[in-house]
Short mmCIF file of C-alpha atoms in Angstrom, two decimals:
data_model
loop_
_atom_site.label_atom_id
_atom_site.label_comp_id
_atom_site.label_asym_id
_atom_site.label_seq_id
_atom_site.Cartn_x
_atom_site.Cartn_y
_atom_site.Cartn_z
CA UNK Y 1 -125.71 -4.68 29.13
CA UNK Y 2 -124.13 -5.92 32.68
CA UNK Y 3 -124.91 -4.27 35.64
CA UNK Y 4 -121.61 -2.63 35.68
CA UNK Y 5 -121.75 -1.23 32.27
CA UNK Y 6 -125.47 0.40 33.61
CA UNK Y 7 -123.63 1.51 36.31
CA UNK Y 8 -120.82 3.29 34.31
CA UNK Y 9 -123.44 4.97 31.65
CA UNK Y 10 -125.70 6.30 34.43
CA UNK Y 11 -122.32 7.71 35.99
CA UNK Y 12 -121.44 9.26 32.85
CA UNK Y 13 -124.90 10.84 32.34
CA UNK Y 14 -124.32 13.15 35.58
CA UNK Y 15 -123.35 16.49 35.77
CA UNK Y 16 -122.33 18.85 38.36
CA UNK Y 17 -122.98 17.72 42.18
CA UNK Y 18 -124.05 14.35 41.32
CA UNK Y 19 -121.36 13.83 39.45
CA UNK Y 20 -119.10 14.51 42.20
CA UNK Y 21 -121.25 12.57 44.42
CA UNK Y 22 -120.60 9.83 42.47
CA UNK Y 23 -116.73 10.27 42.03
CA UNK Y 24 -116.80 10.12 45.92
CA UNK Y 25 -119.18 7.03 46.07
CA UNK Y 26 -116.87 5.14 44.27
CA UNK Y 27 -114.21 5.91 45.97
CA UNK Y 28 -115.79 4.58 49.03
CA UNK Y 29 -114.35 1.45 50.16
CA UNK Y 30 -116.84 -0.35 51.76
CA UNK Y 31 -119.50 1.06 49.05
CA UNK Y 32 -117.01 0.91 45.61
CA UNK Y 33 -117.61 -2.34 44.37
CA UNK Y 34 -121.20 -2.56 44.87
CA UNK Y 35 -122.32 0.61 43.31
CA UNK Y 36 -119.68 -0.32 40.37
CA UNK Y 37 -121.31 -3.55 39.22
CA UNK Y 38 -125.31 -3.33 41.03
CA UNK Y 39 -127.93 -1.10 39.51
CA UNK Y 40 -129.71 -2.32 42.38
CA UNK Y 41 -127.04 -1.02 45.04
CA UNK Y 42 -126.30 2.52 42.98
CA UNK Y 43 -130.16 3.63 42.99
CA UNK Y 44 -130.26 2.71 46.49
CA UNK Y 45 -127.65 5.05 46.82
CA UNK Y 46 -128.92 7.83 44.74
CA UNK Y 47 -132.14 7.40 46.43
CA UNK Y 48 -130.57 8.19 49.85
CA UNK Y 49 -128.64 10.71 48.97
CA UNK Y 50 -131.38 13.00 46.93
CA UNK Y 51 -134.69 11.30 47.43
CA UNK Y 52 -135.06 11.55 51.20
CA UNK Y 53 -134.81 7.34 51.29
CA UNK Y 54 -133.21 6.36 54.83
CA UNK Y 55 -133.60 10.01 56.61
CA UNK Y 56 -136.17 8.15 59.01
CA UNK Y 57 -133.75 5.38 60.08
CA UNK Y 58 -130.66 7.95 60.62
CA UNK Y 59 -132.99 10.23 62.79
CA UNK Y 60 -133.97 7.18 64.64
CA UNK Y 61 -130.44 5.87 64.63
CA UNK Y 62 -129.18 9.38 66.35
CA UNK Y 63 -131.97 10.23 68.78
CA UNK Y 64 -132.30 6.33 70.32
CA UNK Y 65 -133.01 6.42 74.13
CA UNK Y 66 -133.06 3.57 76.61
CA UNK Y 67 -136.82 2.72 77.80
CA UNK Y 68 -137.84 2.21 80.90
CA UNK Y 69 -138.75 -1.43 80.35
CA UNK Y 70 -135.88 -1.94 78.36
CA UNK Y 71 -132.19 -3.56 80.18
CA UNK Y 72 -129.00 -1.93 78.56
CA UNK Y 73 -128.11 -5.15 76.73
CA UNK Y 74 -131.67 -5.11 74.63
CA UNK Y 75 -131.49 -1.51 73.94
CA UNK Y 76 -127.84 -2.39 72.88
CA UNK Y 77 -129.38 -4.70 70.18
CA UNK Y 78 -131.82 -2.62 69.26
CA UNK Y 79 -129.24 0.56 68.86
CA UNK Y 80 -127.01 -2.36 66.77
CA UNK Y 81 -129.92 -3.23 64.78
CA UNK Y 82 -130.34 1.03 63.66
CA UNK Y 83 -127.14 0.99 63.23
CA UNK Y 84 -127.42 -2.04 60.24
CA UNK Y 85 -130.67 -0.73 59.07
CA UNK Y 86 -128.75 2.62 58.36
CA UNK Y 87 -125.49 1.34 56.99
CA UNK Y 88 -123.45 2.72 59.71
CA UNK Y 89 -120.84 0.70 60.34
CA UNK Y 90 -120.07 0.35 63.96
CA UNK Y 91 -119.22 -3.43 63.41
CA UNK Y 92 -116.27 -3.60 61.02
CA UNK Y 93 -115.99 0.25 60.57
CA UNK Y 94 -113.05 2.79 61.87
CA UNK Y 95 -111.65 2.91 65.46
CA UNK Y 96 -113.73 6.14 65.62
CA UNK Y 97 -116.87 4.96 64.00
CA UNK Y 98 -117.10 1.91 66.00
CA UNK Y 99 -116.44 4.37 69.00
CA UNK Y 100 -118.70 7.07 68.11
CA UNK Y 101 -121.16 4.72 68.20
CA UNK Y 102 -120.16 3.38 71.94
CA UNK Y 103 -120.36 6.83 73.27
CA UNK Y 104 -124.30 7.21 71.43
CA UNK Y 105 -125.05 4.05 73.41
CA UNK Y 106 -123.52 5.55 76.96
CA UNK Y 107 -124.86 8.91 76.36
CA UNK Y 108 -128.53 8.01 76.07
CA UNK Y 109 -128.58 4.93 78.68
CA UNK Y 110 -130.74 7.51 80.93
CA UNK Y 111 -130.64 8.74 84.56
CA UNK Y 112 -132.06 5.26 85.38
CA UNK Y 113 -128.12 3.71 84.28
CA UNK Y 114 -125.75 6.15 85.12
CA UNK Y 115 -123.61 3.87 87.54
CA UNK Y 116 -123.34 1.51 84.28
CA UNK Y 117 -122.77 4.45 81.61
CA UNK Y 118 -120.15 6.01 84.57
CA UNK Y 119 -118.22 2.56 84.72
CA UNK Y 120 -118.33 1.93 80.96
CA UNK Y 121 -116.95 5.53 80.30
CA UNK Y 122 -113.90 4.71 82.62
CA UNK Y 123 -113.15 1.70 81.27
CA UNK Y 124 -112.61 3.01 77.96
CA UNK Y 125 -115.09 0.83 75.40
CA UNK Y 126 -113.64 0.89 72.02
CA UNK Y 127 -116.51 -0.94 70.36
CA UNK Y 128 -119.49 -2.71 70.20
CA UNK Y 129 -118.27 -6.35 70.88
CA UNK Y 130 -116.78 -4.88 74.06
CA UNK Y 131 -119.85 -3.46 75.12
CA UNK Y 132 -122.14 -6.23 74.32
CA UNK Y 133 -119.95 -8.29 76.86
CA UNK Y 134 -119.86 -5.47 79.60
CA UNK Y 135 -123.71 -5.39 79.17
CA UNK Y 136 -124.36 -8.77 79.33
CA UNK Y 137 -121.98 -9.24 82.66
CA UNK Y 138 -124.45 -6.38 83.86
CA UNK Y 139 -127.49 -7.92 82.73
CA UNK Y 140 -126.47 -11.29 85.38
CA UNK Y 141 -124.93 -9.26 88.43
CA UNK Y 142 -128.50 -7.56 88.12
CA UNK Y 143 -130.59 -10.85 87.73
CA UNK Y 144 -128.29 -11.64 90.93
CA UNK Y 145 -129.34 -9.06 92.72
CA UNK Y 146 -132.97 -9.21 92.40
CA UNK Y 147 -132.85 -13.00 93.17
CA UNK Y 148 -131.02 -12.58 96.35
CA UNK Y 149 -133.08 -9.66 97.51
CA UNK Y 150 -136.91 -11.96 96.59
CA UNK Y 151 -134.42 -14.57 98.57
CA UNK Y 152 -134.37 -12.00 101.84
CA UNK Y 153 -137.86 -11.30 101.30
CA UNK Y 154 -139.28 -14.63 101.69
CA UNK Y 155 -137.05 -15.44 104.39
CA UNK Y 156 -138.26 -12.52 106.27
CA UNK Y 157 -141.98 -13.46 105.72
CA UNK Y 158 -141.35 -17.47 106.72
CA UNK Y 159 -139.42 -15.90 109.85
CA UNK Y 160 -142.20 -13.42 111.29
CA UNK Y 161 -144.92 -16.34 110.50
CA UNK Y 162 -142.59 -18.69 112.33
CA UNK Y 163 -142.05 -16.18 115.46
CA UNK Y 164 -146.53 -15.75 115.00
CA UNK Y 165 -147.11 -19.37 115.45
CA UNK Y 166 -144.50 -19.99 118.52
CA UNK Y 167 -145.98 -16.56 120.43
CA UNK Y 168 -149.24 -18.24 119.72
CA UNK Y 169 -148.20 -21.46 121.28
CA UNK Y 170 -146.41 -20.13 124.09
CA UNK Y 171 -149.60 -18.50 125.01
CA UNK Y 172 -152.19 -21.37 124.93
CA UNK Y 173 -149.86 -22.77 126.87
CA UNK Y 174 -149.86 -20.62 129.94
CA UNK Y 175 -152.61 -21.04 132.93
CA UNK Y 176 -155.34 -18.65 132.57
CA UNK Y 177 -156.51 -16.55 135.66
CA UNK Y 178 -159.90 -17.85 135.40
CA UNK Y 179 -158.77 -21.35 136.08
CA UNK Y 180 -160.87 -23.35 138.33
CA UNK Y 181 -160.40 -24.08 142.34
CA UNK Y 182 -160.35 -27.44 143.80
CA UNK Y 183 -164.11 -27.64 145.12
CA UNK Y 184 -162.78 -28.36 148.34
CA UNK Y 185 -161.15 -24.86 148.93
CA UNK Y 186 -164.03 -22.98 147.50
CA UNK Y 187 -165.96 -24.63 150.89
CA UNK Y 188 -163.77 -23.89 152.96
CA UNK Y 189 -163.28 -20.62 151.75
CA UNK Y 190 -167.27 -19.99 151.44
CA UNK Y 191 -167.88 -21.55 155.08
CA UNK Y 192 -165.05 -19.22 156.60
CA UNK Y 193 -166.68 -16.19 155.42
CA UNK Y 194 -170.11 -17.19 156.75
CA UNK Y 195 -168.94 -17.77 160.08
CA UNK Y 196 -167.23 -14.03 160.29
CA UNK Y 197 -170.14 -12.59 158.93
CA UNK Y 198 -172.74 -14.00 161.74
CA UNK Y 199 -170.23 -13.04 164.56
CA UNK Y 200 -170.01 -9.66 163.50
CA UNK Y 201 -173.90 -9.72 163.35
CA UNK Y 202 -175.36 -11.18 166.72
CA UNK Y 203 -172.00 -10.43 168.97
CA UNK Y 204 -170.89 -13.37 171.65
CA UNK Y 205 -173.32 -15.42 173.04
CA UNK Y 206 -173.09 -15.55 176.80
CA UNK Y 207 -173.77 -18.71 178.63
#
């Protein structure tokens, strides 16, 4: 048998909700043909829908949050990647699946993003290429930032080590109070003070 006459039989074989689970199924455009002609594809399917199988990616998928260590354009790929591993389409979807999932990624940027998540809200993202290119424009003015401000901080440094060194200079460079006299004016100076100091002692001499 081909894999769409496996298909058909094991569609024929249901009963009640599953059958109308698969009615729907194959009515599903992006889902129709596969699930028609791959056994493979249809138990993936049925495994989803009543075995539990993908629960764990959608709850991941839905409660995503932005880490700390994380910029908005790699928790963008990471949300995208969710996305794919859950089969939601925010690609190549509808207008408002491709902008349901915009407003998951804006809504759970964090307290830490809210200028970005403020400016992408007003400029109206419709879907994920958009985004990607906001994010990535963000991503550089941000890299720009912190080089320029490292920039100001080294400059700062090199100028106070600069101003150091020339304070530094300018001192060594002035005359010190405990410079020496001229040995000539220390005699002088010594002899001149002797000479008061014995006239105040014996008085005049009378001749």
């Amino acid at each position: 048998m081909t894999g769409e006459e496996v298909c058909a039989l094991f569609g024929d074989l249901m009963a009640g909700p599953a059958r109308q689970w698969h009615l729907r199924l194959s009515k599903n455009v992006r889902l129709s043909k596969n699930v028609r002609q791959s056994w493979t594809d249809l138990t993936e399917q049925f495994r989803i829908q009543y075995c539990g199988k993908g629960v764990y990616m959608v709850s991941r998928y839905y409660h995503a949050l932005k880490l700390p260590d994380e910029t908005p354009l790699e928790y963008l790929y990471r949300l995208n990647l969710a996305a794919m591993r859950t089969k939601i389409p925010y690609a190549d979807g509808t207008a408002e699946e491709k902008l349901e999932h915009v407003d998951l990624f804006i809504n759970t940027l964090g307290s830490q993003e809210q200028e970005l998540a403020s400016r992408l809200t007003l400029m109206e993202v419709q879907n994920a290429s958009t985004l990607e290119r906001s994010c990535a424009l963000d991503n550089e003015d941000s890299s720009t930032r912190r080089r320029h401000s490292s920039d100001q901080t080294s400059s700062g440094r090199r100028h106070r080590r600069h101003r150091h060194r020339s304070r530094g200079r300018s001192m060594r460079s002035m005359p010190r109070q405990t410079d020496k006299i001229p040995d000539g004016k220390v005699a002088t100076a010594k002899t001149g003070c002797a000479t008061r100091i014995e006239t105040r002692m014996t008085g005049p001499r009378c001749l």
